[in-house]
mmCIF file with all atom_site columns, C-alpha atoms in Angstrom:
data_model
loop_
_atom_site.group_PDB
_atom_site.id
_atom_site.type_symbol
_atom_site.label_atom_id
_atom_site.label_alt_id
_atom_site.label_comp_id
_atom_site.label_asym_id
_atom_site.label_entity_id
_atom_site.label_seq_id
_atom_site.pdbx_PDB_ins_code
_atom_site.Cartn_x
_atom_site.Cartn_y
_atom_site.Cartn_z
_atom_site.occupancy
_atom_site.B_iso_or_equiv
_atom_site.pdbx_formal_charge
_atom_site.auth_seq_id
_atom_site.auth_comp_id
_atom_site.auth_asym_id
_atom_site.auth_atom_id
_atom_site.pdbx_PDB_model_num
ATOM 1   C CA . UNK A 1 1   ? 38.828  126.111 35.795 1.00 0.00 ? 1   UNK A CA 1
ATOM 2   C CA . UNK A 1 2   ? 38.137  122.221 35.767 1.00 0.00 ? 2   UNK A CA 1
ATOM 3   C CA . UNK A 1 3   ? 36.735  122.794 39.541 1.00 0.00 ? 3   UNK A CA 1
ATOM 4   C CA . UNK A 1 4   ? 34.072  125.671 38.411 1.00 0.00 ? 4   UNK A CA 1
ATOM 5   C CA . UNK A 1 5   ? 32.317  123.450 35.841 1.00 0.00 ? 5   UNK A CA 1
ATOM 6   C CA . UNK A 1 6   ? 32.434  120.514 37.985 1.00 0.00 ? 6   UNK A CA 1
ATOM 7   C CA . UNK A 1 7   ? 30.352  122.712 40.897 1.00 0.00 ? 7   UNK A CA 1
ATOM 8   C CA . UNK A 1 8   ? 28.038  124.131 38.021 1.00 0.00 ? 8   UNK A CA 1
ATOM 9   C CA . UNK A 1 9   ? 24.871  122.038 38.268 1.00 0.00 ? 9   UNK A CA 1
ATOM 10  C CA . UNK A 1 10  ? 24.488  120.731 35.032 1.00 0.00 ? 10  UNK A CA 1
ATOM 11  C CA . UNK A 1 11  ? 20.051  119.947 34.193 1.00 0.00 ? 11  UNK A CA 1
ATOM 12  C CA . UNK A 1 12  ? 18.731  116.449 35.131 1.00 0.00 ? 12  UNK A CA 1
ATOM 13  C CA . UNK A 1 13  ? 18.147  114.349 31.816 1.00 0.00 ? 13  UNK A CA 1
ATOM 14  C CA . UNK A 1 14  ? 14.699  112.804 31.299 1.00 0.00 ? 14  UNK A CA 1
ATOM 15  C CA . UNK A 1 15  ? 14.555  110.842 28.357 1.00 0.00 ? 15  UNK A CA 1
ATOM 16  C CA . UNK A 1 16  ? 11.190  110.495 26.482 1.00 0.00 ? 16  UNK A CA 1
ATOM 17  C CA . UNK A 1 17  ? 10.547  106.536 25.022 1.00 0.00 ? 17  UNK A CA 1
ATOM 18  C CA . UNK A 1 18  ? 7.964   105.614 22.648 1.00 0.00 ? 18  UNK A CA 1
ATOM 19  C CA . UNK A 1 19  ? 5.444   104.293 24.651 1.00 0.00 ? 19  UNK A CA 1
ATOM 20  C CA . UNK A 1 20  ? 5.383   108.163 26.341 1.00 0.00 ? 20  UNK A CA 1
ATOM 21  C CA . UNK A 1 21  ? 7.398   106.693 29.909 1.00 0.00 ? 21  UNK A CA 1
ATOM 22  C CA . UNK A 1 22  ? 10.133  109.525 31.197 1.00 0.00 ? 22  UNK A CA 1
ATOM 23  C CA . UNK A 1 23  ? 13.166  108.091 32.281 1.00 0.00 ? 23  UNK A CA 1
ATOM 24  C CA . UNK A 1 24  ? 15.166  110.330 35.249 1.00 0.00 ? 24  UNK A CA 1
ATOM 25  C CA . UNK A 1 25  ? 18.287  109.405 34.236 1.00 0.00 ? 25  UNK A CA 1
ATOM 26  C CA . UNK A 1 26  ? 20.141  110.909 37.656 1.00 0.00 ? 26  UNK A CA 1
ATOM 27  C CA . UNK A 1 27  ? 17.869  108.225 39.686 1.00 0.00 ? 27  UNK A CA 1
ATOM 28  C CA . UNK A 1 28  ? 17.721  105.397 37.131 1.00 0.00 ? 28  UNK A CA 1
ATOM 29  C CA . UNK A 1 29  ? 13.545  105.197 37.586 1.00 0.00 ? 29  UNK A CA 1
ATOM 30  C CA . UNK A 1 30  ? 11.177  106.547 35.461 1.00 0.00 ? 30  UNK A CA 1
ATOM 31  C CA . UNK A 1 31  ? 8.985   109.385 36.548 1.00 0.00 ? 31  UNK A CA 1
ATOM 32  C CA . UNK A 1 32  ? 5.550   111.398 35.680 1.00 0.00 ? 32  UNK A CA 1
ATOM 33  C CA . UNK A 1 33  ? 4.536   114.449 34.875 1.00 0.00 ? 33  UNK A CA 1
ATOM 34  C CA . UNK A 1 34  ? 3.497   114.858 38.541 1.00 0.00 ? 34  UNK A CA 1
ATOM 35  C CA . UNK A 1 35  ? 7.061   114.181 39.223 1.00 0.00 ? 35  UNK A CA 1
ATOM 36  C CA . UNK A 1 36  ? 8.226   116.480 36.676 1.00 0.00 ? 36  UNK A CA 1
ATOM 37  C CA . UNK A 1 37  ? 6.080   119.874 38.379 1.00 0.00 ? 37  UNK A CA 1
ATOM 38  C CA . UNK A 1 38  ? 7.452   119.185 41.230 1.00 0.00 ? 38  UNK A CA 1
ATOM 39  C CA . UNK A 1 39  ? 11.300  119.207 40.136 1.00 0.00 ? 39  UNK A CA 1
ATOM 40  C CA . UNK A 1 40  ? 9.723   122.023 38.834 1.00 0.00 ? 40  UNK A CA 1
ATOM 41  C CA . UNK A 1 41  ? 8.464   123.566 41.971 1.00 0.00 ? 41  UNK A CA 1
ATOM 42  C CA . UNK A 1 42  ? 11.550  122.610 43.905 1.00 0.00 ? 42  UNK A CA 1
ATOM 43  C CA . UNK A 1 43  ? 13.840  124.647 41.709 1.00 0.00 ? 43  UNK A CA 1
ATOM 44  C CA . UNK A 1 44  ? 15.512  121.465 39.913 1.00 0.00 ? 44  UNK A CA 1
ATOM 45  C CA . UNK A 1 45  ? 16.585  121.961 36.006 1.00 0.00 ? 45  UNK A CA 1
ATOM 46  C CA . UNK A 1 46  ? 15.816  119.397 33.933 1.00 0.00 ? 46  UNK A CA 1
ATOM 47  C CA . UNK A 1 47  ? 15.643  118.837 30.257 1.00 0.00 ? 47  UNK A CA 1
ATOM 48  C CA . UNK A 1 48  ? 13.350  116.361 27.986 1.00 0.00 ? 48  UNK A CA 1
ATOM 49  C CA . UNK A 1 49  ? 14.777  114.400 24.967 1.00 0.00 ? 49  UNK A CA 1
ATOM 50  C CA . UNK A 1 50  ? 13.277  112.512 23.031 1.00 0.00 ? 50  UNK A CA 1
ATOM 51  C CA . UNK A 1 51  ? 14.991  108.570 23.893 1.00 0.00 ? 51  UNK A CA 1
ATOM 52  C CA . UNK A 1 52  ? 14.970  107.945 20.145 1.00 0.00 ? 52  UNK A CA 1
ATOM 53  C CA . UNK A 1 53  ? 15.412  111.050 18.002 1.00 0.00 ? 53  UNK A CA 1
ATOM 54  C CA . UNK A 1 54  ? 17.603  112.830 21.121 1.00 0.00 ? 54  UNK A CA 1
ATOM 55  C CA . UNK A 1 55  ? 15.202  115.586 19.880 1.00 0.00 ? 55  UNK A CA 1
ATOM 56  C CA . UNK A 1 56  ? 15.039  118.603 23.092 1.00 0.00 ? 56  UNK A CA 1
ATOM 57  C CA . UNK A 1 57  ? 11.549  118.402 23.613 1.00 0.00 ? 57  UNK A CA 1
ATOM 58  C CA . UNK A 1 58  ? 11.605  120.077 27.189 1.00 0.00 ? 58  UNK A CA 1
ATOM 59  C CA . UNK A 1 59  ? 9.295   122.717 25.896 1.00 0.00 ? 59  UNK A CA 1
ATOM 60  C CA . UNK A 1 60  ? 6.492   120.411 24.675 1.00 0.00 ? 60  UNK A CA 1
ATOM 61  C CA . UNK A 1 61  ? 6.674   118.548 28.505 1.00 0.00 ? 61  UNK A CA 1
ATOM 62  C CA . UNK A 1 62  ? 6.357   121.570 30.013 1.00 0.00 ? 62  UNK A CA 1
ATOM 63  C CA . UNK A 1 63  ? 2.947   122.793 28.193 1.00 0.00 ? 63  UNK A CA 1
ATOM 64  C CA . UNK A 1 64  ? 1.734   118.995 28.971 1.00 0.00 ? 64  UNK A CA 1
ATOM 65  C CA . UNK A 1 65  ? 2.704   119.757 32.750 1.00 0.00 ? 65  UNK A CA 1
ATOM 66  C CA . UNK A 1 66  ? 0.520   122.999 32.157 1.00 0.00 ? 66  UNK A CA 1
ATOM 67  C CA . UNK A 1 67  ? -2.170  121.356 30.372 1.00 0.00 ? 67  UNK A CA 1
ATOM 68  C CA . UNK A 1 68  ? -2.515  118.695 33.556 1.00 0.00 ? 68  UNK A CA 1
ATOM 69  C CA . UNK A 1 69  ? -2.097  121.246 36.301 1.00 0.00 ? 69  UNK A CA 1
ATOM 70  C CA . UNK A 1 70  ? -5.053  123.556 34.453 1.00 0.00 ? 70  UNK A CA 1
ATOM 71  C CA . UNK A 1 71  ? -7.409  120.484 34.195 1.00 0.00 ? 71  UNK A CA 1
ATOM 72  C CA . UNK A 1 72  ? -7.215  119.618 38.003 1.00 0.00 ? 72  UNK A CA 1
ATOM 73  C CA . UNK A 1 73  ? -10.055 121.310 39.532 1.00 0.00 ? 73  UNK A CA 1
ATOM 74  C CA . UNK A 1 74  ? -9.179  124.595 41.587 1.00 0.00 ? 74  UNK A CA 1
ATOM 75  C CA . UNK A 1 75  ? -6.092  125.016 39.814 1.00 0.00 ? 75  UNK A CA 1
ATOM 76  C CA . UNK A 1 76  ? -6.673  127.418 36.890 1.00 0.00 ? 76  UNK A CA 1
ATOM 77  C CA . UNK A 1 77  ? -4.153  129.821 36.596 1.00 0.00 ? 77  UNK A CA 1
ATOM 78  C CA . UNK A 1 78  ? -4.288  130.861 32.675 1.00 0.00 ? 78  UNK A CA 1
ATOM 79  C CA . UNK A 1 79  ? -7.998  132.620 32.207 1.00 0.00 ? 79  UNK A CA 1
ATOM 80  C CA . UNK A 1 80  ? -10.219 132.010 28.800 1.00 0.00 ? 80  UNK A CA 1
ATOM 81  C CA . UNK A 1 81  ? -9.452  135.347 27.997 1.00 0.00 ? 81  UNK A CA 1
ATOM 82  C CA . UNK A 1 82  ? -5.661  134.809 28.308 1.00 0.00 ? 82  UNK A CA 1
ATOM 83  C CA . UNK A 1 83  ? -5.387  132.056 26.488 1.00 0.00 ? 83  UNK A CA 1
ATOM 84  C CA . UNK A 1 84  ? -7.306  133.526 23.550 1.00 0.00 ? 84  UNK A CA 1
ATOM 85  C CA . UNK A 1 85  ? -5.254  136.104 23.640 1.00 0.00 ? 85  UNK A CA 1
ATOM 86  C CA . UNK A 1 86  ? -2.182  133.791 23.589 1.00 0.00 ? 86  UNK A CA 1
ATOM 87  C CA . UNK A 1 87  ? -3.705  132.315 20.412 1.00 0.00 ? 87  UNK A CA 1
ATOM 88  C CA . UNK A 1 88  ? -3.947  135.623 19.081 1.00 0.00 ? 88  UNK A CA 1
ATOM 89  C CA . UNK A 1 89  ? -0.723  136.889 19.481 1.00 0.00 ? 89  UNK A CA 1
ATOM 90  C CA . UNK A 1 90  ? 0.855   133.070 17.558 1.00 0.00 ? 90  UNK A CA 1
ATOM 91  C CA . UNK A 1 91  ? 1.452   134.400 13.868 1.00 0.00 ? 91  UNK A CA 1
ATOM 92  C CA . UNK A 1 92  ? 0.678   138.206 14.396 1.00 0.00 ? 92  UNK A CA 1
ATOM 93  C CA . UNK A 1 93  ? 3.623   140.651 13.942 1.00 0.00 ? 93  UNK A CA 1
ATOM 94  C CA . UNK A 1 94  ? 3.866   141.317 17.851 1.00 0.00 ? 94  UNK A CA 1
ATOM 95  C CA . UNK A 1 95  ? 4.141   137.240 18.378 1.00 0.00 ? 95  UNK A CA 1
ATOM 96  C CA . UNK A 1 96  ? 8.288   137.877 18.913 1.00 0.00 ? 96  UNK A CA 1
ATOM 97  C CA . UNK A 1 97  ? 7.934   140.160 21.751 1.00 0.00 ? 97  UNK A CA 1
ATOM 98  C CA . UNK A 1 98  ? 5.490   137.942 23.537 1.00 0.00 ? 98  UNK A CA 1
ATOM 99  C CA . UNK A 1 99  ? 7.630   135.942 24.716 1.00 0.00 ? 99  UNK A CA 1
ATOM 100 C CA . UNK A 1 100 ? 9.965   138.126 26.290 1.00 0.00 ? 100 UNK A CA 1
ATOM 101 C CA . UNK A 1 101 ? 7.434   140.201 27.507 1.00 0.00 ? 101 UNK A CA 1
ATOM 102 C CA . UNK A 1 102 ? 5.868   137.263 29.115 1.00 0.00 ? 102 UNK A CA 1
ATOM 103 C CA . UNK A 1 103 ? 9.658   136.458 30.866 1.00 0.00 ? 103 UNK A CA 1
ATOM 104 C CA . UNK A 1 104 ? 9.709   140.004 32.379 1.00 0.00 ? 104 UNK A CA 1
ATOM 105 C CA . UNK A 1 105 ? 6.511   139.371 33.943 1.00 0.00 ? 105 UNK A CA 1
ATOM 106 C CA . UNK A 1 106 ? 6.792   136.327 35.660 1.00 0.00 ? 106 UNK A CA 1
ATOM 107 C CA . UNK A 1 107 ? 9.966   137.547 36.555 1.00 0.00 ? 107 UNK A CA 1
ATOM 108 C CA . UNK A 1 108 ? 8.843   140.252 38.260 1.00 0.00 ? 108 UNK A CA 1
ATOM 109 C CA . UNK A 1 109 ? 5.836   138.456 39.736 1.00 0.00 ? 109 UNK A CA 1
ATOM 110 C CA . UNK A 1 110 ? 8.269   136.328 40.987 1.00 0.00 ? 110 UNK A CA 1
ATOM 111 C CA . UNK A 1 111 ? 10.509  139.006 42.617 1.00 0.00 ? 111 UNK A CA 1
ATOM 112 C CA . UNK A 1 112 ? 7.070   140.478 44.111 1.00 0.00 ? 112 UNK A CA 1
ATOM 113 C CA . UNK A 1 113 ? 5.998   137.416 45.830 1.00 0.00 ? 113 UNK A CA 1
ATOM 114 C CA . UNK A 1 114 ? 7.048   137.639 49.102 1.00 0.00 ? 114 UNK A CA 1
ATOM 115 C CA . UNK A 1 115 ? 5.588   141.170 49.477 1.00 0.00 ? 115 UNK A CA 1
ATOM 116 C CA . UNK A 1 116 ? 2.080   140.005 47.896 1.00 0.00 ? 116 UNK A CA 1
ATOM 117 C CA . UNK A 1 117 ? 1.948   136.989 50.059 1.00 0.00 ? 117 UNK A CA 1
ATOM 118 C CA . UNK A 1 118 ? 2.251   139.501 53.239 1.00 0.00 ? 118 UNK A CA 1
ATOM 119 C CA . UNK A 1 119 ? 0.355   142.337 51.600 1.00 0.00 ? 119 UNK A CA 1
ATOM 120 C CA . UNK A 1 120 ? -2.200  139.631 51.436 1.00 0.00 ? 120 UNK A CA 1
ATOM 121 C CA . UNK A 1 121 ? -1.731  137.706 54.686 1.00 0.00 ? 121 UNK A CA 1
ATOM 122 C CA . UNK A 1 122 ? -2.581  141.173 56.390 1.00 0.00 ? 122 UNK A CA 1
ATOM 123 C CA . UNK A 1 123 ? -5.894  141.889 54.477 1.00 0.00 ? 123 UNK A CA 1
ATOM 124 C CA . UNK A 1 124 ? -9.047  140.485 55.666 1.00 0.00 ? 124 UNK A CA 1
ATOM 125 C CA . UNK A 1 125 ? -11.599 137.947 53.998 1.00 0.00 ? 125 UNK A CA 1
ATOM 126 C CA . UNK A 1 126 ? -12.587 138.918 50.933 1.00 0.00 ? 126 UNK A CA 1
ATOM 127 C CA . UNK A 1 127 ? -10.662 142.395 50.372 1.00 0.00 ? 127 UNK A CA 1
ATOM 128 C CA . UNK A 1 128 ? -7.416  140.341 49.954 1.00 0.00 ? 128 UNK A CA 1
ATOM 129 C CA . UNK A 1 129 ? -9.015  138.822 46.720 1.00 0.00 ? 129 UNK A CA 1
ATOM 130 C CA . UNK A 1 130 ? -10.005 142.579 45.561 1.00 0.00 ? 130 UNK A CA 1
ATOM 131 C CA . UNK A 1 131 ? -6.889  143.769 46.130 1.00 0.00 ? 131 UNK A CA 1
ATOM 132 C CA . UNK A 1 132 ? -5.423  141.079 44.020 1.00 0.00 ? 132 UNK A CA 1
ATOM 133 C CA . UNK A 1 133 ? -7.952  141.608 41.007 1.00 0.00 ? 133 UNK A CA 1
ATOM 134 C CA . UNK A 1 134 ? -7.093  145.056 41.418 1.00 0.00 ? 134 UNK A CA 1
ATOM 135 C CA . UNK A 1 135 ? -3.296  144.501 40.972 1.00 0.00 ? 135 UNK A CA 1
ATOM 136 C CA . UNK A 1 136 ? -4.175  141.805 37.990 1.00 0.00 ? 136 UNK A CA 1
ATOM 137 C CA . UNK A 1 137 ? -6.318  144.270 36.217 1.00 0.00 ? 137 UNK A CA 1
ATOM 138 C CA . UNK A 1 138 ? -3.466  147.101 36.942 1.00 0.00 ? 138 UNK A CA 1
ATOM 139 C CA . UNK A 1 139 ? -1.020  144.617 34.686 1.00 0.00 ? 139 UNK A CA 1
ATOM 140 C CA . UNK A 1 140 ? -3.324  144.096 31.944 1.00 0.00 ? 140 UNK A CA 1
ATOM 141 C CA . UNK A 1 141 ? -3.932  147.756 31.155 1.00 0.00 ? 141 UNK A CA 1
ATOM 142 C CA . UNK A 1 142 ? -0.546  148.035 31.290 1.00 0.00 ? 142 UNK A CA 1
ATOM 143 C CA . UNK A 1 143 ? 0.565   144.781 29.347 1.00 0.00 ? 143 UNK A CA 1
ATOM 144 C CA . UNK A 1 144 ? -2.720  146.574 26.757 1.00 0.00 ? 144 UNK A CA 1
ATOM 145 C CA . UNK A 1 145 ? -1.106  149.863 26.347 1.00 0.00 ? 145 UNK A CA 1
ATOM 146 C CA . UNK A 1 146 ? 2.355   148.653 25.922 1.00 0.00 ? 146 UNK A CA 1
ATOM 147 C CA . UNK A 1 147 ? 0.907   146.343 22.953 1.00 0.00 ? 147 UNK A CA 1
ATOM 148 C CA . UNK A 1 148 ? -0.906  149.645 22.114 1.00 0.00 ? 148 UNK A CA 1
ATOM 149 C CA . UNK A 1 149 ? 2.338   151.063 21.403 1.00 0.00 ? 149 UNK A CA 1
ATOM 150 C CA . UNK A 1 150 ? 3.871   148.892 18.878 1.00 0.00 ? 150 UNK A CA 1
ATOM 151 C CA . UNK A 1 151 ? 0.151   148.651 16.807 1.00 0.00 ? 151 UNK A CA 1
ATOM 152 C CA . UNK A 1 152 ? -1.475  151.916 17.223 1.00 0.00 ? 152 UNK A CA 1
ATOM 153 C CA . UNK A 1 153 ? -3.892  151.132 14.689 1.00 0.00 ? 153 UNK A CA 1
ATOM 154 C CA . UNK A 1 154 ? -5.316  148.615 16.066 1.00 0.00 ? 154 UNK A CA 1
ATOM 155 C CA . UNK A 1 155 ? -8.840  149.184 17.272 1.00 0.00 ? 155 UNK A CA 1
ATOM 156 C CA . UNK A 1 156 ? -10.011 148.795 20.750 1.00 0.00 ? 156 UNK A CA 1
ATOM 157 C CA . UNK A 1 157 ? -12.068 145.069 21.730 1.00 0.00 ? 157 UNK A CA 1
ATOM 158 C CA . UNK A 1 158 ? -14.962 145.127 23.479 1.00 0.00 ? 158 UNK A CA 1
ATOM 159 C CA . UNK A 1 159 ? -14.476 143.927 27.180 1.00 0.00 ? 159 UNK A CA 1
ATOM 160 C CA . UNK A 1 160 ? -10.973 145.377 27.395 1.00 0.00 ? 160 UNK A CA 1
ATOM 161 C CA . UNK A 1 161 ? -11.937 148.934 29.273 1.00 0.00 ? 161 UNK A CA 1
ATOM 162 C CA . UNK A 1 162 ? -14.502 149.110 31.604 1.00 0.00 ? 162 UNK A CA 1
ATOM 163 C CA . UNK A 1 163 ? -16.185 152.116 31.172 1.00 0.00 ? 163 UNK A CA 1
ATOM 164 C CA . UNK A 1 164 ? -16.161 154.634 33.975 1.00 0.00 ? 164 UNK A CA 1
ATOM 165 C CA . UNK A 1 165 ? -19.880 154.975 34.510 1.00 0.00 ? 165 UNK A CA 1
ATOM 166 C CA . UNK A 1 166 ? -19.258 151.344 36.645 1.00 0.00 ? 166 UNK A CA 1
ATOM 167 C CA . UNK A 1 167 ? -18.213 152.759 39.583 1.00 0.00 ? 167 UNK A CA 1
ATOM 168 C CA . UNK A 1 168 ? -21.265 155.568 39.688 1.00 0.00 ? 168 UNK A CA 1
ATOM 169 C CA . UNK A 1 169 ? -24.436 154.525 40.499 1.00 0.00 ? 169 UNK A CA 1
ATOM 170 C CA . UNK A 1 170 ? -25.216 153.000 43.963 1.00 0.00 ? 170 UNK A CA 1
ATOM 171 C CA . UNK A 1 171 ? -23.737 155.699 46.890 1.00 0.00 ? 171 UNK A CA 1
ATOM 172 C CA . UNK A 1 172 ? -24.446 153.631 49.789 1.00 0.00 ? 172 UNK A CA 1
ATOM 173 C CA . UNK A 1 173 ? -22.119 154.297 52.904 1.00 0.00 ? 173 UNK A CA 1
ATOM 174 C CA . UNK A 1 174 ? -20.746 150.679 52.455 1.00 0.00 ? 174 UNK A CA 1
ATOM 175 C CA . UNK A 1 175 ? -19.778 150.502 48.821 1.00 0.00 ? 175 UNK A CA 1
ATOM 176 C CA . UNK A 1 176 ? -17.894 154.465 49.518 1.00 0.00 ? 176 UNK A CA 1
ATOM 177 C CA . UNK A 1 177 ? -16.245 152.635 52.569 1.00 0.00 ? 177 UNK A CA 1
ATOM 178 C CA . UNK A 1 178 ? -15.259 149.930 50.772 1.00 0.00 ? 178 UNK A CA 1
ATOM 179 C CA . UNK A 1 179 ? -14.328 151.880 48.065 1.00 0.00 ? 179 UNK A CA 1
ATOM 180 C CA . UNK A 1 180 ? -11.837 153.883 50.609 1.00 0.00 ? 180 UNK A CA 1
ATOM 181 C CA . UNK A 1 181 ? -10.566 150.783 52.403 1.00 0.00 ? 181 UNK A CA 1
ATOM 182 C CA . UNK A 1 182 ? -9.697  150.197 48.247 1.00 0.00 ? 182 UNK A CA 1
ATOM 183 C CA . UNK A 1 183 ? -8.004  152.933 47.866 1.00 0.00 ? 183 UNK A CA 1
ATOM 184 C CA . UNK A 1 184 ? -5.815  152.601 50.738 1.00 0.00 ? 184 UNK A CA 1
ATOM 185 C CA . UNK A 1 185 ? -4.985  149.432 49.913 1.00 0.00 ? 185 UNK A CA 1
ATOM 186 C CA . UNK A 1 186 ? -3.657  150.314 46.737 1.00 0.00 ? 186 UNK A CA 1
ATOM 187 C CA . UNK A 1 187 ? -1.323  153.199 47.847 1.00 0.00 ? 187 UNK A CA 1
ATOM 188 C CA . UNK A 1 188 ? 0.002   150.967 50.012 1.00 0.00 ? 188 UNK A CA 1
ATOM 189 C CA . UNK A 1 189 ? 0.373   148.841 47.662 1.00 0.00 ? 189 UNK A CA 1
ATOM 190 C CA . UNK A 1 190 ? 2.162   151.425 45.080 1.00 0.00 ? 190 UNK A CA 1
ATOM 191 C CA . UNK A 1 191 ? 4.348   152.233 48.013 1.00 0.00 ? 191 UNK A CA 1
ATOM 192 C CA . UNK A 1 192 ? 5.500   148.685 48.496 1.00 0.00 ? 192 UNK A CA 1
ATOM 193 C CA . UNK A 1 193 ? 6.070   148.705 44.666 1.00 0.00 ? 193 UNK A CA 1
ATOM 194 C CA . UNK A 1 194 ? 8.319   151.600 44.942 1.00 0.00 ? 194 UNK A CA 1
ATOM 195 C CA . UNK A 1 195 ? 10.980  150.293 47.718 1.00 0.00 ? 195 UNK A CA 1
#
């Protein structure tokens, strides 16, 4: 039993000072938050105490590693409308299945990578970006109507459905071929989803 505990990797400890420095205590040196996303990246556990309170303060790194990523330019990830959402949800009666909601997601995302980086790889210029708004806008009606379902009195926001008469209107050949290229894409797409 000794053995299986001694081959379980145990998370590196970064300890948090005072004058904000992060110690990696596995390499003796101290370390940024650059250093810290890409442990992060790389698949490496750590956690974050604080060097004088031994508080666990991993979580509060981690949104700082978020909050420097998001302000490099080209590297927003987290929308306006996502995060005010996020700000939303902190105090409402839904907040405590956020979070786990939230998990599943980038869980699955996650899981799905590998086929959206080839799904996307074999789409040309700028129909591999449609096709991923399309599959982004496919999980927020869905991640909608499942918070539909535990507040079904809860009125509809503006912005949150677009309304059908969007896709009438201009019947050129190129916009109903591009439409149908769409199309395709997606069934392919829902049969990828379904293996």
């Amino acid at each position: 039993m000794a053995t299986d505990q001694q081959t379980e990797k145990r998370p590196t400890v970064i300890k948090k000072y005072a004058n904000r420095r992060l110690y990696h205590t596995g390499t003796s040196t101290y370390v940024t938050l650059e250093d810290l996303a890409g442990m992060v990246r790389q698949g490496e556990d750590f956690v974050v105490f604080d060097a004088k309170t031994s508080e666990d303060i991993t979580r509060s790194v981690l949104t700082q590693i978020i909050f420097e990523q998001e302000n490099k330019e080209g590297q927003n990830l987290l929308p306006v409308t996502v995060l005010r959402q996020l700000i939303r949800f902190y105090g409402d009666s839904l907040q405590s299945l956020v979070p786990s909601y939230l998990e599943f997601s980038m869980d699955n995302l996650s899981r799905e990578q590998q086929k959206l980086r080839e799904q996307m790889s074999q789409a040309f210029g700028p129909s591999a970006f449609q096709t991923m708004e399309e599959h982004v806008r496919k999980n927020m009606t869905f991640f909608s109507e499942a918070m539909r379902m535990f507040s079904p009195f809860a009125q509809r926001r503006e912005g949150e459905a677009k309304p059908a008469s969007e896709d009438q209107g201009n019947g050129s050949g190129d916009l109903q071929d591009l439409k149908r290229q769409m199309a395709e894409m997606q069934a392919k797409l829902d049969q990828l989803s379904r293996k």
